[in-house]
Coordinates of C-alpha atoms and ligand atoms in Angstrom, one line a residue:
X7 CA 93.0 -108.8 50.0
X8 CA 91.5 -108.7 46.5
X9 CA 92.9 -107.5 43.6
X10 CA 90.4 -104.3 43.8
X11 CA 90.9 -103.6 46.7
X12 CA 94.9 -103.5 46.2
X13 CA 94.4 -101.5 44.1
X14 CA 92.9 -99.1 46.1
X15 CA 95.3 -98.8 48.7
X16 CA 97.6 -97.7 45.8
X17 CA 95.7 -95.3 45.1
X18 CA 95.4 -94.0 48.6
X19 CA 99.0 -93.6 48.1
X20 CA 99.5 -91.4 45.4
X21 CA 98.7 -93.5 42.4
X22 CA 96.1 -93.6 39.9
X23 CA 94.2 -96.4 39.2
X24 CA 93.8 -97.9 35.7
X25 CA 89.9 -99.8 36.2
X26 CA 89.5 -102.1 33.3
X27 CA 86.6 -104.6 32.2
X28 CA 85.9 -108.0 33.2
X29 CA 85.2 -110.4 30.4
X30 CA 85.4 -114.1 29.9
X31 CA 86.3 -114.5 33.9
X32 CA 89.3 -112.0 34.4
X33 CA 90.3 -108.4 34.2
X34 CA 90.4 -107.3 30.3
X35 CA 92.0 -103.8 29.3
X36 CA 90.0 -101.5 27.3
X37 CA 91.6 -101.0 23.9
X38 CA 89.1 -98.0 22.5
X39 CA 91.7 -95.4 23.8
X40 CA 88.9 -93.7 25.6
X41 CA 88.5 -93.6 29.6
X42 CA 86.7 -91.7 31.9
X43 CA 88.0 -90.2 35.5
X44 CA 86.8 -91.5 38.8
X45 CA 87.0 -89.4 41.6
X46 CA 87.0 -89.1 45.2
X47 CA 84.3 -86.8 46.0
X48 CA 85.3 -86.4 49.8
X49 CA 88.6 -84.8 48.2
X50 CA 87.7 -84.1 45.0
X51 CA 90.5 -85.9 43.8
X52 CA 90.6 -88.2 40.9
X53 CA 91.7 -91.2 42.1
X54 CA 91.4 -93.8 38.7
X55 CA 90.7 -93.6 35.4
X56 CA 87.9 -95.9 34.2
X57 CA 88.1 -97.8 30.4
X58 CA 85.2 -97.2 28.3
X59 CA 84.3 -99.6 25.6
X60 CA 83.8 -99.6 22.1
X61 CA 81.2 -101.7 20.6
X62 CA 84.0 -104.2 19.4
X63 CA 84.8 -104.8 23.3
X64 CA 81.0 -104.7 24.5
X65 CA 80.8 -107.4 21.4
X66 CA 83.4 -109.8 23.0
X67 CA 81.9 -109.7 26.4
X68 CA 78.7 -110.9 24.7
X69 CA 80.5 -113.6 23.1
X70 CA 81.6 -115.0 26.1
X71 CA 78.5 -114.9 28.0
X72 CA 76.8 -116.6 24.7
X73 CA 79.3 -119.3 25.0
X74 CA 78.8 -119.6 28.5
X75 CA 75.2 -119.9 28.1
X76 CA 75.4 -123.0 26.2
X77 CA 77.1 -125.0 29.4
X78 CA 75.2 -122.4 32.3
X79 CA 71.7 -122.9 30.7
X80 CA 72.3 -127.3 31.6
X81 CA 73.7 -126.7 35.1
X82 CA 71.6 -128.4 37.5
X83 CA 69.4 -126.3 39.9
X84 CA 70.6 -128.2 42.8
X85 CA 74.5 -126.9 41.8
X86 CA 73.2 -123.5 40.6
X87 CA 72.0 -123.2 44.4
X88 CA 75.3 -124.3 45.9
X89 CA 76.8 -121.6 43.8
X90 CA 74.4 -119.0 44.9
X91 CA 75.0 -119.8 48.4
X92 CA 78.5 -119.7 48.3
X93 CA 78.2 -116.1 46.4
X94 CA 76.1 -114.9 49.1
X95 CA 79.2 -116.0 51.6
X96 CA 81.4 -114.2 50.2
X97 CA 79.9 -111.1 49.2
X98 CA 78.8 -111.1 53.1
X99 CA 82.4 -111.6 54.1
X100 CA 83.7 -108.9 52.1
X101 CA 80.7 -106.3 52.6
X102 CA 83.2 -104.1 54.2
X103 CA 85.5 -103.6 51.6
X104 CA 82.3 -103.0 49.0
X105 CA 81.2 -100.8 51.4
X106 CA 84.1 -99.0 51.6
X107 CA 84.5 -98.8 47.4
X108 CA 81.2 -97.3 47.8
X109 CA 82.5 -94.7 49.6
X110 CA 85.7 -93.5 48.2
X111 CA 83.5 -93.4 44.9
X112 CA 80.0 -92.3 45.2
X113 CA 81.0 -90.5 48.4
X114 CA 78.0 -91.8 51.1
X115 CA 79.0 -92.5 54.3
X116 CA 79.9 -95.8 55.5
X117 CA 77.4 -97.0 57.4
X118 CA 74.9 -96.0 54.6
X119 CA 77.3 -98.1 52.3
X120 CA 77.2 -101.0 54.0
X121 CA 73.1 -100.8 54.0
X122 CA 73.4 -100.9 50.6
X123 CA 75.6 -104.0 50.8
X124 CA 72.9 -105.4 53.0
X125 CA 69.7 -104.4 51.1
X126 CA 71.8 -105.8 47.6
X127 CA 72.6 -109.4 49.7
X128 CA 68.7 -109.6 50.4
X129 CA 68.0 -110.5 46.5
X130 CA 71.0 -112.8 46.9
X131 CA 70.1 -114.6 49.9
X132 CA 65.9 -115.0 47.4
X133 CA 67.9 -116.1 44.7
X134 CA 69.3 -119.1 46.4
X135 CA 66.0 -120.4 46.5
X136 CA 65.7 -120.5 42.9
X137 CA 65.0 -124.3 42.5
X138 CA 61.9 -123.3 44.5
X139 CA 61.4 -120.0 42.8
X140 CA 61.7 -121.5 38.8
X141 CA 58.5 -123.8 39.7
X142 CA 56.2 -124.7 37.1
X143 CA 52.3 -125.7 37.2
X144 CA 51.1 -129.5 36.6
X145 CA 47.9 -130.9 35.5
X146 CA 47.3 -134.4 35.4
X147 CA 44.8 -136.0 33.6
X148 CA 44.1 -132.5 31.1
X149 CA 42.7 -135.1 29.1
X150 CA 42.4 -138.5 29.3
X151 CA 45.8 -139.7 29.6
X152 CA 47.3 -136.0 29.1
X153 CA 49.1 -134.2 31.6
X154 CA 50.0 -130.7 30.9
X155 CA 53.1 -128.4 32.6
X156 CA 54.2 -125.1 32.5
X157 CA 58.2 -124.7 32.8
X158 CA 60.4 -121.4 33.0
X159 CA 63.7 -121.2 30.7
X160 CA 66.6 -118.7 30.7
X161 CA 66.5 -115.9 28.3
X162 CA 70.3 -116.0 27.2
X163 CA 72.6 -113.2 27.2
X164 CA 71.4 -110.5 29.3
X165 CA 72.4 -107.4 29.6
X166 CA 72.4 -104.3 32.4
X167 CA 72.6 -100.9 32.5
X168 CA 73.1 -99.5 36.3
X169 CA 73.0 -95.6 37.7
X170 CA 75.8 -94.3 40.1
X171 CA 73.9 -93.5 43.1
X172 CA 74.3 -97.6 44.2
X173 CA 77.0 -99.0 42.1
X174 CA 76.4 -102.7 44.2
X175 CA 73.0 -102.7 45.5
X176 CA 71.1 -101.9 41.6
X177 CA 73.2 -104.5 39.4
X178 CA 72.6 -107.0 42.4
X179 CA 68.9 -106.5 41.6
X180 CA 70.0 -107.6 38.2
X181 CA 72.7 -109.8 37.8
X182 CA 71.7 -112.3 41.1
X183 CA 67.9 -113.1 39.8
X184 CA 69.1 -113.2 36.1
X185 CA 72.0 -115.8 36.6
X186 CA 69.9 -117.4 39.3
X187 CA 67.5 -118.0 36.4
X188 CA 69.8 -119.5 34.0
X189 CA 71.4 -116.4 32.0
X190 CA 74.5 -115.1 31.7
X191 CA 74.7 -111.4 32.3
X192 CA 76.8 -108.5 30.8
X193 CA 77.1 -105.3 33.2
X194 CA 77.4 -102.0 32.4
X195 CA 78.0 -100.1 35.6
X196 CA 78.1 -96.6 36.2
X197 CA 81.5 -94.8 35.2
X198 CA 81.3 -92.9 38.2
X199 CA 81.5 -95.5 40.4
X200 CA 82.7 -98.7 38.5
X201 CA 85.0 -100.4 41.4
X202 CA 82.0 -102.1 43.3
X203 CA 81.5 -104.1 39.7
X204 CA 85.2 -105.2 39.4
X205 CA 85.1 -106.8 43.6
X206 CA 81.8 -108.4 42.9
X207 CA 83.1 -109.9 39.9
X208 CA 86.5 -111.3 41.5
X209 CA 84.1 -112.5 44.1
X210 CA 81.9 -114.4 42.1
X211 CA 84.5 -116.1 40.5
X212 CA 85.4 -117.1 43.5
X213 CA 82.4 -118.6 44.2
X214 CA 82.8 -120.7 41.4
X215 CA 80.6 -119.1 38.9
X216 CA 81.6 -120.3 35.6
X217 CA 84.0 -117.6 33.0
X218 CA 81.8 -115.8 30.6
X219 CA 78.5 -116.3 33.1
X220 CA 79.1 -112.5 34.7
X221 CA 80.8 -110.0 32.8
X222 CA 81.7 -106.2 33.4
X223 CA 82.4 -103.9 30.6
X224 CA 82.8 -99.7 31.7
X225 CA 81.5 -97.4 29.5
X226 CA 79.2 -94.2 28.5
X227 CA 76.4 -94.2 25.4
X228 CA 78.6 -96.0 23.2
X229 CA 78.7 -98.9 25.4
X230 CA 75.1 -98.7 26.1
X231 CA 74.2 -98.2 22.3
X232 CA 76.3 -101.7 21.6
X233 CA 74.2 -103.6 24.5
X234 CA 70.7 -102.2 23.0
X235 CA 71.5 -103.0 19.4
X236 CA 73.8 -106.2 19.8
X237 CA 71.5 -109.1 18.5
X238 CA 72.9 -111.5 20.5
X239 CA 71.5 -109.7 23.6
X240 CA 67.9 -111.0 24.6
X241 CA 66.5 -108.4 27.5
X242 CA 67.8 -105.6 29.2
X243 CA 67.7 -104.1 32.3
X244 CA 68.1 -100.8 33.0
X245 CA 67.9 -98.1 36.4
X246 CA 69.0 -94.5 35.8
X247 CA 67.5 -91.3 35.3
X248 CA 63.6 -90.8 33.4
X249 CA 65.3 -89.2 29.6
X250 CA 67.6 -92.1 29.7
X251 CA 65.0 -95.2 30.5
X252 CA 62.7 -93.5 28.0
X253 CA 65.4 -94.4 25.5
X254 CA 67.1 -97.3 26.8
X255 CA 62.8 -98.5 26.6
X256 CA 62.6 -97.3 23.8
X257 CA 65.8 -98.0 21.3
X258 CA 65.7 -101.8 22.9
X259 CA 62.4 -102.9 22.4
X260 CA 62.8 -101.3 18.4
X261 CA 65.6 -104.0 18.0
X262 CA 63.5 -106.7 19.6
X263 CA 64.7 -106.8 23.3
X264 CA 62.5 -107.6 26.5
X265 CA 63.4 -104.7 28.7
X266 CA 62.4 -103.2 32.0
X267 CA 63.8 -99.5 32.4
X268 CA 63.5 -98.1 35.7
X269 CA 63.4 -93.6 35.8
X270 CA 63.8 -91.2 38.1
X271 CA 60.9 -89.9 40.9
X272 CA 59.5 -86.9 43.1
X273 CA 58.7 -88.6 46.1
X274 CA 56.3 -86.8 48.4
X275 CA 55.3 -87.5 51.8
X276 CA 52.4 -86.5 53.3
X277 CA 52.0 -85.4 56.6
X278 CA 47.9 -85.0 57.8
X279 CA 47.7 -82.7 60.4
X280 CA 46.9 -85.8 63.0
X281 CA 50.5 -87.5 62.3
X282 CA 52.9 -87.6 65.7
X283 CA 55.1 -84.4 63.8
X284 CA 58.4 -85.3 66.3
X285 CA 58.4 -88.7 63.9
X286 CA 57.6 -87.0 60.7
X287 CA 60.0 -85.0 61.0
X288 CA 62.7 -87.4 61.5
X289 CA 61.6 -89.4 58.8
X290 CA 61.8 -86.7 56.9
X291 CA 65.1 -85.6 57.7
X292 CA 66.1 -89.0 57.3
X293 CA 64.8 -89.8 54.4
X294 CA 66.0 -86.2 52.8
X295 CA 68.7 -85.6 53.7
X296 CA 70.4 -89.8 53.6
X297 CA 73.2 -90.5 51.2
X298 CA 72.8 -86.7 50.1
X299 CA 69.2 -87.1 48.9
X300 CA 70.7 -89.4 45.8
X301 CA 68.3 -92.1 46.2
X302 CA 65.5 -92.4 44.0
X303 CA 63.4 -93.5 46.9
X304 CA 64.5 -90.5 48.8
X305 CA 62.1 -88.0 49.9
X306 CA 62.1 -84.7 47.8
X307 CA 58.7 -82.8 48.7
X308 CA 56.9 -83.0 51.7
X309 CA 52.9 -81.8 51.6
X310 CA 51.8 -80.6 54.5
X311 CA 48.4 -80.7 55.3
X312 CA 46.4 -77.9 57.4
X313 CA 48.1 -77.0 60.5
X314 CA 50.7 -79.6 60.0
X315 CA 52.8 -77.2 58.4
X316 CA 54.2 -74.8 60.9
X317 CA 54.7 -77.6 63.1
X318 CA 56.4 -79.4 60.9
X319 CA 58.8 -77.0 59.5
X320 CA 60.0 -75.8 62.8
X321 CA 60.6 -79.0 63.9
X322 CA 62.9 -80.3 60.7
X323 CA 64.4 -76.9 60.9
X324 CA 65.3 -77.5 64.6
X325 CA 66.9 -80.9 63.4
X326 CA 69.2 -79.5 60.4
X327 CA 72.2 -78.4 62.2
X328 CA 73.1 -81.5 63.9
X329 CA 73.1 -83.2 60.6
X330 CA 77.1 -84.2 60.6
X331 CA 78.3 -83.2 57.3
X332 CA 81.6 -85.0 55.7
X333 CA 83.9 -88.0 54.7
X334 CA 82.0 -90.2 54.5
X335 CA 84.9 -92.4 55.8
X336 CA 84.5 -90.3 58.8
X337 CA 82.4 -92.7 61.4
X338 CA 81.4 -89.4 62.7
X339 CA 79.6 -87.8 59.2
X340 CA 75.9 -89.0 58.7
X341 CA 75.9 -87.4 55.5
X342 CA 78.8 -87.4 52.9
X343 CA 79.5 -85.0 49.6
X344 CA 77.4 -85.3 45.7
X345 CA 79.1 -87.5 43.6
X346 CA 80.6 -85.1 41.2
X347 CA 81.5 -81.0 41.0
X348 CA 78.8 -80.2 38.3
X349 CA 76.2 -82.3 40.5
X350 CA 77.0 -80.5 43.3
X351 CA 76.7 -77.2 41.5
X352 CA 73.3 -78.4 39.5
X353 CA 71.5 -78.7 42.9
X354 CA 73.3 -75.8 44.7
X355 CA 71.8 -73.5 41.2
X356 CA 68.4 -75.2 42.6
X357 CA 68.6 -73.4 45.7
X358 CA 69.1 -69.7 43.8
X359 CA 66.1 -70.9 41.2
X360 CA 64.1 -71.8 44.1
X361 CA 64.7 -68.5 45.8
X362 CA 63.7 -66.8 42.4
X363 CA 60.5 -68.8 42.2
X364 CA 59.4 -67.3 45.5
X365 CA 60.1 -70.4 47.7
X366 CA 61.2 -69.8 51.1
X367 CA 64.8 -71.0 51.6
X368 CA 64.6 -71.9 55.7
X369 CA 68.0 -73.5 55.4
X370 CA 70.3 -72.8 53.0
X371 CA 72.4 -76.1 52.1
X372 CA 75.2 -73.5 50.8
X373 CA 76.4 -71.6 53.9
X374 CA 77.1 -75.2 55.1
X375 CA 79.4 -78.3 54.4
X376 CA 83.2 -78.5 55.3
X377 CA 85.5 -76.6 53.4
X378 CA 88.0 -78.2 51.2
X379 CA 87.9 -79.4 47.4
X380 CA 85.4 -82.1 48.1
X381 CA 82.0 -82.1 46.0
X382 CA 80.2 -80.8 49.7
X383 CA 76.6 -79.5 50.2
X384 CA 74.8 -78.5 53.1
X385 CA 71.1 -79.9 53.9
X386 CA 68.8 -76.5 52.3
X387 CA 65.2 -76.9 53.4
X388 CA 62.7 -74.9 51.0
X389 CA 58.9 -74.0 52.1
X390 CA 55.6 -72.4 49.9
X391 CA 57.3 -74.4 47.2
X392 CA 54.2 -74.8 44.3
X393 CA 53.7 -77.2 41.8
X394 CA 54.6 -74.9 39.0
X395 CA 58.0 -74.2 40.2
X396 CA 60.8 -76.2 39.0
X397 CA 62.3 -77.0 41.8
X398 CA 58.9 -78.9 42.3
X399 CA 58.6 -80.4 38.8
X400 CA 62.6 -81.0 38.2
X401 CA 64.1 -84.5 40.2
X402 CA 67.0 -82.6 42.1
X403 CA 68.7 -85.2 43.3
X404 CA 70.4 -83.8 46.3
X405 CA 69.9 -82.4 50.0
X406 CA 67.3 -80.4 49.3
X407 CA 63.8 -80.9 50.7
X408 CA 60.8 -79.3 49.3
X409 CA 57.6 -78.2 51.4
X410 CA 53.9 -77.7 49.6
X411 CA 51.2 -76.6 52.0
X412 CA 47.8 -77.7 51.3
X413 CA 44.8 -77.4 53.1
X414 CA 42.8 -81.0 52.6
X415 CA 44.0 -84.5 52.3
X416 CA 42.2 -84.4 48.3
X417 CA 44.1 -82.1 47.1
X418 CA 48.1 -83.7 48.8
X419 CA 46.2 -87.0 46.8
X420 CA 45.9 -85.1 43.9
X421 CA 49.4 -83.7 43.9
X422 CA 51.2 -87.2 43.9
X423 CA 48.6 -88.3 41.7
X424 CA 49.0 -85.6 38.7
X425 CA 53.0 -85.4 39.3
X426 CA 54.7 -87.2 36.1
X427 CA 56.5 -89.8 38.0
X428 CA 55.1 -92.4 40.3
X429 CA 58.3 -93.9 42.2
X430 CA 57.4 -93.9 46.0
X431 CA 55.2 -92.4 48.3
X432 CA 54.5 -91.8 51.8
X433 CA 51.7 -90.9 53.9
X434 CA 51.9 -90.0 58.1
X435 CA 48.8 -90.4 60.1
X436 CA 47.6 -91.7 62.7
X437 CA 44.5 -92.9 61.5
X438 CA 43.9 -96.2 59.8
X439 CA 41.4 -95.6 57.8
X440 CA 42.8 -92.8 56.0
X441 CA 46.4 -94.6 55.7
X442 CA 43.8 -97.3 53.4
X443 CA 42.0 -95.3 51.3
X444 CA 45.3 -93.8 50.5
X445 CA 46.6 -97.0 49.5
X446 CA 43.6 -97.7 47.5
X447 CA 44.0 -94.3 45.7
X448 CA 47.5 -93.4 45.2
X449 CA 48.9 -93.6 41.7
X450 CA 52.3 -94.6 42.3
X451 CA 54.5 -98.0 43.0
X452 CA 55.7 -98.4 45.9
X453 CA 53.6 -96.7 49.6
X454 CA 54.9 -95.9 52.8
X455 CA 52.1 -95.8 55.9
X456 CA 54.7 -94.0 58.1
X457 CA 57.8 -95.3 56.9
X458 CA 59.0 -92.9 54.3
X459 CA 61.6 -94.7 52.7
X460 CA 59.5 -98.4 51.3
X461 CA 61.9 -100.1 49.4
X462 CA 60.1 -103.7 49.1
X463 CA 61.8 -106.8 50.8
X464 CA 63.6 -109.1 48.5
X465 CA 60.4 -110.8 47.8
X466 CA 58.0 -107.9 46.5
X467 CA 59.7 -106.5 43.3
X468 CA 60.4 -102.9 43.1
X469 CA 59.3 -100.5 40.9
X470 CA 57.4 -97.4 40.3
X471 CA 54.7 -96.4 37.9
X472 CA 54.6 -93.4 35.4
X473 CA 57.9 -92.1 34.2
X474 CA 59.5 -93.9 36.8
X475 CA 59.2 -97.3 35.2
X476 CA 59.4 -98.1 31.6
X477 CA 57.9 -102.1 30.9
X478 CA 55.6 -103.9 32.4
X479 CA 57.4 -105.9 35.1
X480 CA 59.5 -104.6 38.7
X481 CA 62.7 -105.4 39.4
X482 CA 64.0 -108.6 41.7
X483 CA 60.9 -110.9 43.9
X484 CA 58.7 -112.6 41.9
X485 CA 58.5 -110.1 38.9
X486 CA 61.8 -110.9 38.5
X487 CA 62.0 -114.4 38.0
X488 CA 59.3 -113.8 35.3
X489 CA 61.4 -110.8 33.4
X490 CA 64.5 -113.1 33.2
X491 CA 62.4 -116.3 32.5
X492 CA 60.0 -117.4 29.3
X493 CA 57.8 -119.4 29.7
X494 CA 57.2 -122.9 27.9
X495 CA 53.8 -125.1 28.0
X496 CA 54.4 -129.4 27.4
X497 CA 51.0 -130.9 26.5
X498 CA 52.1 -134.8 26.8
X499 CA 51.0 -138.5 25.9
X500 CA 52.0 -141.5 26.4
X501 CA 49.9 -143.5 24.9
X502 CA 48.6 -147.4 24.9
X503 CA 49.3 -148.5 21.1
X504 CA 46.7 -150.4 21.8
X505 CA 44.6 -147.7 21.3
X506 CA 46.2 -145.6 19.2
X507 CA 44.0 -144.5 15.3
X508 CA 44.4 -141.9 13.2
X509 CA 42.0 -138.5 14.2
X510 CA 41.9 -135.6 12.0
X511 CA 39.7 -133.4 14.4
X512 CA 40.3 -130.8 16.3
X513 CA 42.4 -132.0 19.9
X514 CA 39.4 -132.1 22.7
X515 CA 40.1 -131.9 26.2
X516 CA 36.3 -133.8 27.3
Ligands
NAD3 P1 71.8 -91.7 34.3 O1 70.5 -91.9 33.6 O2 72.5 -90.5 34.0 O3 72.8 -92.9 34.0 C1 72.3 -94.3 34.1 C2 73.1 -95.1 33.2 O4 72.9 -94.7 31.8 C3 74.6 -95.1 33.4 O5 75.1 -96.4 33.3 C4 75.1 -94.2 32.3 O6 76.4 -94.5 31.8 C5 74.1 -94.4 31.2 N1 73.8 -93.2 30.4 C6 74.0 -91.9 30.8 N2 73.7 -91.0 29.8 C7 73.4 -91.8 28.7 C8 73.0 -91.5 27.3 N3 72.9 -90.3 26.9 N4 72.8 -92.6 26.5 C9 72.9 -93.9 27.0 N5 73.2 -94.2 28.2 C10 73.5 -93.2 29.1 O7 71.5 -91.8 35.9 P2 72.5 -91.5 37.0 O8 72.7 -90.1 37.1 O9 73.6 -92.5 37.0 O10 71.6 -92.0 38.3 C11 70.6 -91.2 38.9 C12 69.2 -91.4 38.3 O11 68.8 -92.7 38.5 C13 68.2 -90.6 39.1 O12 67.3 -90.1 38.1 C14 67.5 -91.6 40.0 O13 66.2 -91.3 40.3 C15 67.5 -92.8 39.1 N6 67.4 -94.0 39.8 C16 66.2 -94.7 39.7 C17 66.0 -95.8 40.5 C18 64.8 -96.6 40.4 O14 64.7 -97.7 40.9 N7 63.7 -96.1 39.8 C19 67.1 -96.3 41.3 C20 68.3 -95.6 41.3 C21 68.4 -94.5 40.6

């Protein structure tokens, strides 16, 4: 058993955790004074207290990973592969007990956890073809007898900034493709949720990842002020919530930083009053209702389309109470609690606003959930929501699913394409034609043709448009090999001394 894991079963019993940083290749205690709880949210029990840093400690977790650098940065591609493969061993061997950290911290349910592990091991298993991945471009002969190549060289220190809603699956996105590359990588995890960090990092010591290449410091703004002003920090990534990437964007790139900076969504799926409505409607349940609705792919407002609506409405309604509310330990539960009390209230005050607003609540989320001091909602279902409402314009973030009723495919185009954010969309039809011109027209980053939930494989990137994405390059595939990489052009001769005079003109290529 790990030490992290230890540690949980202590806790089980009784006794609070103390969760500490990782720096230089082992465990580090926090020394700011300051930490944050963790809690269980099935019980609503705190079960650790989590350090957060100062910006002296965020500063000596950058010193190691900048002296790490200097021996990382030479390590063959051939033994950087090895490594990766290794990594991806062992994070697959111990994707039950990250699965089950997920749990007893962010509060999903199992299963759900350990798609997360799955989805996270996905941009491990790309990065271990790095050497194939890092490729540069060759001409021969540019000129006569030059050859010109492109090559792509680590950054340095890196550093990123991860939300709670999946504390292994997001830095996994970041950490795996930026090491991969050459980097060494400073985390700052959710303090929610910070255990999934501390396993990961045991286990990619393990793996034989050099000290100082991966390291983990917990902490709230102060930590993430030190990472966006620390000069010895080249880029930074960054997933969380639309204010916060706005900022993190901001306040990095005004001290010189490369970063990407991922924001929240309103995800709609459309449903055109040809879609099979039985599927739809478990999509939508699905895709609403899954790990709480605290996925920023999840599906928040549905527009119906014409006569789709009644249909549609009836049948999720029909669905809602078999949805098996609970611990998410529980094999039985299919949907666990929020993370935290005041989330849990936030959306539950959604419900009254929406009520206010003149929305119809169908379901109410509220007169649901098992009893007990866990952070519990119920699924709501709310329908003749309109754009103007907030619970239309705000991201909610929980088990509550939206309905707008339109009349014409234009104007459910139109709403996804005049909402601020631009995260992921889905569209259910049975016609082909339609499903196209929707992918042709649609302003947003990532489109579902009846699947509501498209999350790109390993090698797409991911990312959204609008206030969903900060930068100019996704997250993991291709995209991010280039965000962690800079590029490097050799123009090269080797010439015949024979022939080599003196020539003050301008370098020719004919
Ligand atoms: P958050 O923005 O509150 O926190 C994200 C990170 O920022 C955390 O590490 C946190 O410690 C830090 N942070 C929080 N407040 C800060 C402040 N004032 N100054 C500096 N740093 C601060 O987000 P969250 O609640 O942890 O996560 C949920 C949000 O993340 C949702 O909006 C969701 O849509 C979004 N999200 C987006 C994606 C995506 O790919 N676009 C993926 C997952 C989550």
């Amino acid at each position: 058993m790990t030490e992290v894991a230890e540690q949980f079963t202590e806790e089980q019993s009784g006794e609070t955790a103390r969760i500490t940083h990782w720096i230089d290749g082992a465990p580090v205690e926090g020394t700011s004074g300051r930490s944050g709880p963790v809690f269980n949210p099935a019980t609503g029990l705190q079960s650790a207290a989590v350090d957060l840093a100062s910006p002296e400690e965020v500063d000596a977790a950058v010193q190691a990973a900048k002296r790490a650098f200097e021996t990382w940065r030479t390590m063959s591609l051939s033994r950087r592969t090895e490594i990766f493969f290794r990594i991806r061993e062992l994070v697959h061997d111990h994707s039950d007990d990250l699965a089950r950290l997920l749990t007893l911290e962010h509060g999903k349910v199992f299963s759900d956890a350990k798609g997360e592990v799955a989805r996270g091991l996905e941009v491990i298993e790309f990065c271990c073809g790095i050497a194939q991945l890092i490729k540069g471009e060759h001409s021969e002969q540019a000129s006569t007898g030059v050859d010109v190549y492109s090559i792509r060289q680590p950054l340095g220190v890196v550093g990123g900034i991860t939300p709670f809603n999946f504390p292994a699956m997001v830095p996994m996105w970041m950490w795996a493709p930026a090491i991969a590359c050459g980097n060494t990588f400073v985390l700052k995890p959710s303090e929610k949720d910070p255990s999934a960090s501390m396993l990961t990092a045991e286990l990619l010591k393990e793996a034989g990842l050099p000290d100082g290449v991966f390291n983990v410091v917990h902490g709230d703004k102060v930590a993430v002020d030190a990472v966006l002003e620390h000069p010895d920090i080249a880029a930074v990534s960054f997933v969380g919530s639309t204010p916060i990437a706005r900022y993190v964007y901001e306040t990095g790139t005004k001290n010189g930083k490369r970063v990407q900076a991922l924001g929240g969504a309103k995800n709609h799926m459309i449903v055109l009053p040809d879609a099979d409505i039985a599927m739809a409607a478990d999509a939508a349940v699905s895709a609403g209702y899954g790990s709480a609705g605290e996925r920023c792919m999840a599906v928040s407002m549905l527009v119906a389309v014409g006569h789709a609506a009644d249909e549609l409405v009836g049948a999720i309604k029909e669905r809602l109470p078999n949805v098996k509310v609970g611990d998410g330990m529980n094999p039985d539960s299919e949907m666990g609690p929020l993370v935290t009390r005041e989330h849990r209230d936030k959306v539950a005050s959604y419900i009254e606003k929406g009520a206010e607003e003149g929305a119809t609540i169908v379901t109410d989320g509220r007169d649901s959930g098992p009893d007990g001091n866990g952070f519990f909602l119920g699924v709501t279902l709310m329908d003749d929501v309109k754009p103007e409402m907030d619970v239309y314009k705000d991201e909610i973030f929980g088990p509550v699913l939206g309905v707008t009723r339109v009349e014409t495919y234009d104007q459910a185009v139109k709403l996804v394409n005049d909402n601020p954010y631009g995260n992921g969309v889905a569209i259910f039809t049975r016609d082909g034609g339609v499903a196209r011109q929707f992918q042709f027209d649609v302003k947003a980053g990532m489109v579902g043709v009846n699947v509501p939930i498209p999350v790109p494989v390993a090698y797409y990137s991911f990312g959204g448009w609008k206030n969903s994405l900060f930068g100019d390059l996704h997250i993991y595939g291709p995209e991010g090999i280039q965000f962690y990489t800079r590029g490097k052009v050799v123009t090269s001769r080797w010439p015949d001394p024979a022939t080599s005079k003196v020539d003050l003109g301008f370098p020719q290529t004919r």
